[in-house]
PDB file of C-alpha atoms in Angstrom:
ATOM      1  CA  ASN L   5       0.000   0.000   0.000  1.00  0.00           C
ATOM      2  CA  MET L   6       2.844   2.401   0.741  1.00  0.00           C
ATOM      3  CA  PRO L   7       5.921   1.431  -1.274  1.00  0.00           C
ATOM      4  CA  ASP L   8       9.228   3.145  -0.635  1.00  0.00           C
ATOM      5  CA  VAL L   9       9.293   5.886  -3.262  1.00  0.00           C
ATOM      6  CA  ASP L  10      10.835   9.343  -3.355  1.00  0.00           C
ATOM      7  CA  ALA L  11       9.191  12.542  -2.176  1.00  0.00           C
ATOM      8  CA  ILE L  12       8.356  13.758  -5.690  1.00  0.00           C
ATOM      9  CA  PHE L  13       6.326  10.591  -6.270  1.00  0.00           C
ATOM     10  CA  ARG L  14       4.521  11.051  -2.953  1.00  0.00           C
ATOM     11  CA  LEU L  15       3.852  14.758  -3.591  1.00  0.00           C
ATOM     12  CA  THR L  16       2.491  14.214  -7.108  1.00  0.00           C
ATOM     13  CA  ARG L  17       0.534  10.949  -6.871  1.00  0.00           C
ATOM     14  CA  LYS L  18      -2.585   9.823  -5.093  1.00  0.00           C
ATOM     15  CA  LEU L  19      -1.719   7.759  -2.011  1.00  0.00           C
ATOM     16  CA  PRO L  20      -1.820   5.022  -0.941  1.00  0.00           C
ATOM     17  CA  CYS L  21      -0.600   3.254  -4.034  1.00  0.00           C
ATOM     18  CA  SER L  22       0.763  -0.140  -4.928  1.00  0.00           C
ATOM     19  CA  PHE L  23       2.684  -1.745  -7.740  1.00  0.00           C
ATOM     20  CA  GLY L  24       1.352  -4.862  -9.411  1.00  0.00           C
ATOM     21  CA  GLY L  25       4.723  -6.510  -9.793  1.00  0.00           C
ATOM     22  CA  LEU L  26       6.180  -8.209 -12.834  1.00  0.00           C
ATOM     23  CA  PRO L  27       3.994  -9.899 -15.428  1.00  0.00           C
ATOM     24  CA  PRO L  28       3.567 -13.614 -14.623  1.00  0.00           C
ATOM     25  CA  ASP L  29       5.484 -14.733 -17.732  1.00  0.00           C
ATOM     26  CA  LEU L  30       8.727 -13.066 -16.551  1.00  0.00           C
ATOM     27  CA  PRO L  31      11.205 -14.647 -14.130  1.00  0.00           C
ATOM     28  CA  GLU L  32      11.092 -13.435 -10.527  1.00  0.00           C
ATOM     29  CA  VAL L  33      14.765 -12.408 -10.590  1.00  0.00           C
ATOM     30  CA  LEU L  34      15.835  -9.298 -12.466  1.00  0.00           C
ATOM     31  CA  ALA L  35      19.605  -9.007 -12.915  1.00  0.00           C
ATOM     32  CA  VAL L  36      20.723  -5.526 -13.897  1.00  0.00           C
ATOM     33  CA  PRO L  37      23.125  -5.841 -16.828  1.00  0.00           C
ATOM     34  CA  PRO L  38      26.467  -4.034 -16.740  1.00  0.00           C
ATOM     35  CA  ARG L  39      26.358  -0.445 -18.027  1.00  0.00           C
ATOM     36  CA  SER L  40      22.847  -0.009 -16.564  1.00  0.00           C
ATOM     37  CA  PHE L  41      22.002   1.688 -13.290  1.00  0.00           C
ATOM     38  CA  LEU L  42      18.946   1.140 -11.118  1.00  0.00           C
ATOM     39  CA  PRO L  43      18.481   2.785  -7.734  1.00  0.00           C
ATOM     40  CA  TYR L  44      17.915   0.694  -4.641  1.00  0.00           C
ATOM     41  CA  ASN L  45      17.839   1.626  -0.996  1.00  0.00           C
ATOM     42  CA  ALA L  46      19.430   0.274   2.162  1.00  0.00           C
ATOM     43  CA  GLN L  47      16.306  -1.465   3.433  1.00  0.00           C
ATOM     44  CA  ALA L  48      15.843  -5.217   2.994  1.00  0.00           C
ATOM     45  CA  THR L  49      18.926  -5.684   0.844  1.00  0.00           C
ATOM     46  CA  VAL L  50      21.276  -8.646   0.853  1.00  0.00           C
ATOM     47  CA  HIS L  51      24.952  -8.448  -0.041  1.00  0.00           C
ATOM     48  CA  LEU L  52      27.010 -11.541  -0.724  1.00  0.00           C
ATOM     49  CA  TYR L  53      30.104 -11.883   1.433  1.00  0.00           C
ATOM     50  CA  GLU L  54      32.325 -10.914  -1.499  1.00  0.00           C
ATOM     51  CA  ALA L  55      30.441  -7.618  -1.770  1.00  0.00           C
ATOM     52  CA  PHE L  56      30.278  -6.658   1.924  1.00  0.00           C
ATOM     53  CA  TRP L  57      32.357  -3.597   1.039  1.00  0.00           C
ATOM     54  CA  GLY L  58      29.188  -2.408  -0.712  1.00  0.00           C
ATOM     55  CA  LEU L  59      27.375  -2.058   2.612  1.00  0.00           C
ATOM     56  CA  LEU L  60      29.200   1.183   3.412  1.00  0.00           C
ATOM     57  CA  LEU L  61      26.995   4.251   3.148  1.00  0.00           C
ATOM     58  CA  PRO L  62      28.276   7.731   2.243  1.00  0.00           C
ATOM     59  CA  VAL L  63      28.124  10.064   5.234  1.00  0.00           C
ATOM     60  CA  THR L  64      28.585  13.353   3.356  1.00  0.00           C
ATOM     61  CA  VAL L  65      24.974  13.482   2.131  1.00  0.00           C
ATOM     62  CA  HIS L  66      21.571  13.127   3.781  1.00  0.00           C
ATOM     63  CA  GLY L  67      20.424   9.619   4.664  1.00  0.00           C
ATOM     64  CA  ARG L  68      17.630   9.890   2.103  1.00  0.00           C
ATOM     65  CA  VAL L  69      20.346  10.258  -0.552  1.00  0.00           C
ATOM     66  CA  SER L  70      23.179   8.081   0.749  1.00  0.00           C
ATOM     67  CA  ASP L  71      21.661   4.678   0.005  1.00  0.00           C
ATOM     68  CA  ILE L  72      20.704   5.586  -3.565  1.00  0.00           C
ATOM     69  CA  TRP L  73      24.139   7.019  -4.316  1.00  0.00           C
ATOM     70  CA  ARG L  74      25.707   3.971  -2.712  1.00  0.00           C
ATOM     71  CA  ALA L  75      23.607   1.785  -5.025  1.00  0.00           C
ATOM     72  CA  TYR L  76      24.972   3.550  -8.105  1.00  0.00           C
ATOM     73  CA  LEU L  77      28.575   3.324  -6.883  1.00  0.00           C
ATOM     74  CA  VAL L  78      28.263  -0.347  -5.903  1.00  0.00           C
ATOM     75  CA  GLN L  79      26.760  -1.256  -9.274  1.00  0.00           C
ATOM     76  CA  ARG L  80      29.660   0.418 -11.044  1.00  0.00           C
ATOM     77  CA  LEU L  81      32.267  -1.379  -8.914  1.00  0.00           C
ATOM     78  CA  LEU L  82      30.512  -4.730  -9.276  1.00  0.00           C
ATOM     79  CA  TRP L  83      31.018  -4.583 -13.052  1.00  0.00           C
ATOM     80  CA  ASP L  84      34.780  -4.589 -12.460  1.00  0.00           C
ATOM     81  CA  VAL L  85      34.617  -7.807 -10.448  1.00  0.00           C
ATOM     82  CA  GLY L  86      32.243  -9.583 -12.830  1.00  0.00           C
ATOM     83  CA  GLN L  87      29.146  -9.218 -10.649  1.00  0.00           C
ATOM     84  CA  VAL L  88      25.780  -7.482 -10.952  1.00  0.00           C
ATOM     85  CA  VAL L  89      22.878  -6.402  -8.769  1.00  0.00           C
ATOM     86  CA  ALA L  90      19.745  -8.554  -8.864  1.00  0.00           C
ATOM     87  CA  PHE L  91      16.233  -7.774  -7.681  1.00  0.00           C
ATOM     88  CA  VAL L  92      13.785 -10.350  -6.332  1.00  0.00           C
ATOM     89  CA  PRO L  93      10.264 -10.019  -4.913  1.00  0.00           C
ATOM     90  CA  PRO L  94      10.182  -8.634  -1.366  1.00  0.00           C
ATOM     91  CA  TYR L  95      10.666 -10.911   1.610  1.00  0.00           C
ATOM     92  CA  VAL L  96       9.490  -8.364   4.156  1.00  0.00           C
ATOM     93  CA  VAL L  97       6.509  -6.141   4.852  1.00  0.00           C
ATOM     94  CA  HIS L  98       7.467  -2.579   5.686  1.00  0.00           C
ATOM     95  CA  ASP L  99       5.081  -0.612   7.866  1.00  0.00           C
ATOM     96  CA  ARG L 100       5.849   2.975   6.947  1.00  0.00           C
ATOM     97  CA  VAL L 101       5.882   5.739   9.511  1.00  0.00           C
ATOM     98  CA  ALA L 102       4.376   9.140   8.757  1.00  0.00           C
ATOM     99  CA  HIS L 103       6.608  11.480   6.741  1.00  0.00           C
ATOM    100  CA  ASP L 104       6.636  15.178   6.022  1.00  0.00           C
ATOM    101  CA  TYR L 105       6.840  14.844   2.234  1.00  0.00           C
ATOM    102  CA  LEU L 106       8.005  18.416   1.678  1.00  0.00           C
ATOM    103  CA  LYS L 107      10.786  17.965   4.235  1.00  0.00           C
ATOM    104  CA  ASP L 108      11.716  14.696   2.495  1.00  0.00           C
ATOM    105  CA  PHE L 109      11.794  16.551  -0.838  1.00  0.00           C
ATOM    106  CA  HIS L 110      14.308  19.063   0.511  1.00  0.00           C
ATOM    107  CA  ALA L 111      16.419  16.260   1.996  1.00  0.00           C
ATOM    108  CA  GLU L 112      16.442  14.524  -1.405  1.00  0.00           C
ATOM    109  CA  LEU L 113      17.473  17.575  -3.465  1.00  0.00           C
ATOM    110  CA  ASP L 114      20.938  16.132  -4.158  1.00  0.00           C
ATOM    111  CA  LEU L 115      19.257  13.117  -5.774  1.00  0.00           C
ATOM    112  CA  TYR L 116      17.267  15.304  -8.124  1.00  0.00           C
ATOM    113  CA  LEU L 117      19.937  17.900  -8.870  1.00  0.00           C
ATOM    114  CA  LYS L 118      23.154  15.845  -8.896  1.00  0.00           C
ATOM    115  CA  GLY L 119      22.091  12.242  -9.520  1.00  0.00           C
ATOM    116  CA  THR L 120      22.299  12.446 -13.308  1.00  0.00           C
ATOM    117  CA  SER L 121      25.828  13.860 -13.147  1.00  0.00           C
ATOM    118  CA  LEU L 122      26.889  11.167 -10.691  1.00  0.00           C
ATOM    119  CA  VAL L 123      25.583   8.361 -12.900  1.00  0.00           C
ATOM    120  CA  ALA L 124      27.180   9.925 -15.997  1.00  0.00           C
ATOM    121  CA  PHE L 125      30.529  10.145 -14.170  1.00  0.00           C
ATOM    122  CA  LEU L 126      30.308   6.537 -12.986  1.00  0.00           C
ATOM    123  CA  ALA L 127      29.416   5.334 -16.487  1.00  0.00           C
ATOM    124  CA  ARG L 128      32.596   7.000 -17.866  1.00  0.00           C
ATOM    125  CA  TRP L 129      34.868   6.107 -14.940  1.00  0.00           C
ATOM    126  CA  SER L 130      37.398   3.296 -15.226  1.00  0.00           C
ATOM    127  CA  SER L 131      39.205   1.549 -12.394  1.00  0.00           C
ATOM    128  CA  ASP L 132      42.103   0.570 -14.641  1.00  0.00           C
TER     129      ASP L 132
END
C-alpha cells in the first residue's frame, strides 16, 4: 500500500498506491546488466560476502540520498569484479511511519539535482 518511493512521487501521486509486480510470464529475478544503473535503498537488501564492502553508506549526504548514491557506486564497482545487482520479490513487509513529504523533498534535493551527473561520471569512470 505504501511502497518506498521518493518525495516527488509522494507529492504528485494519489496515495496510498501499490505496484502490481512483474507480469507472470517473466522470471522473478531481475539481474541488472552491466552499463545499466537502477536505484535501490538500504532497506531489505542482501549483499554476498564478497560484496560486503558495498554495505558502506556515504556520510557526506543526507540519509535519504546516501543509500541511492551507494547503489549507483556499488553497481559500477561490481562490473569490475564480474558481478551485478539482482532484484527479487520482497521478503518483508514494511510498515511505513508518517513522513513530512516536503521535508523529504528538501532532503532529497541532491538526488534530483546531482544524480544524473553522478551516474554519468560513474558510467565513464574506469578503475584501470
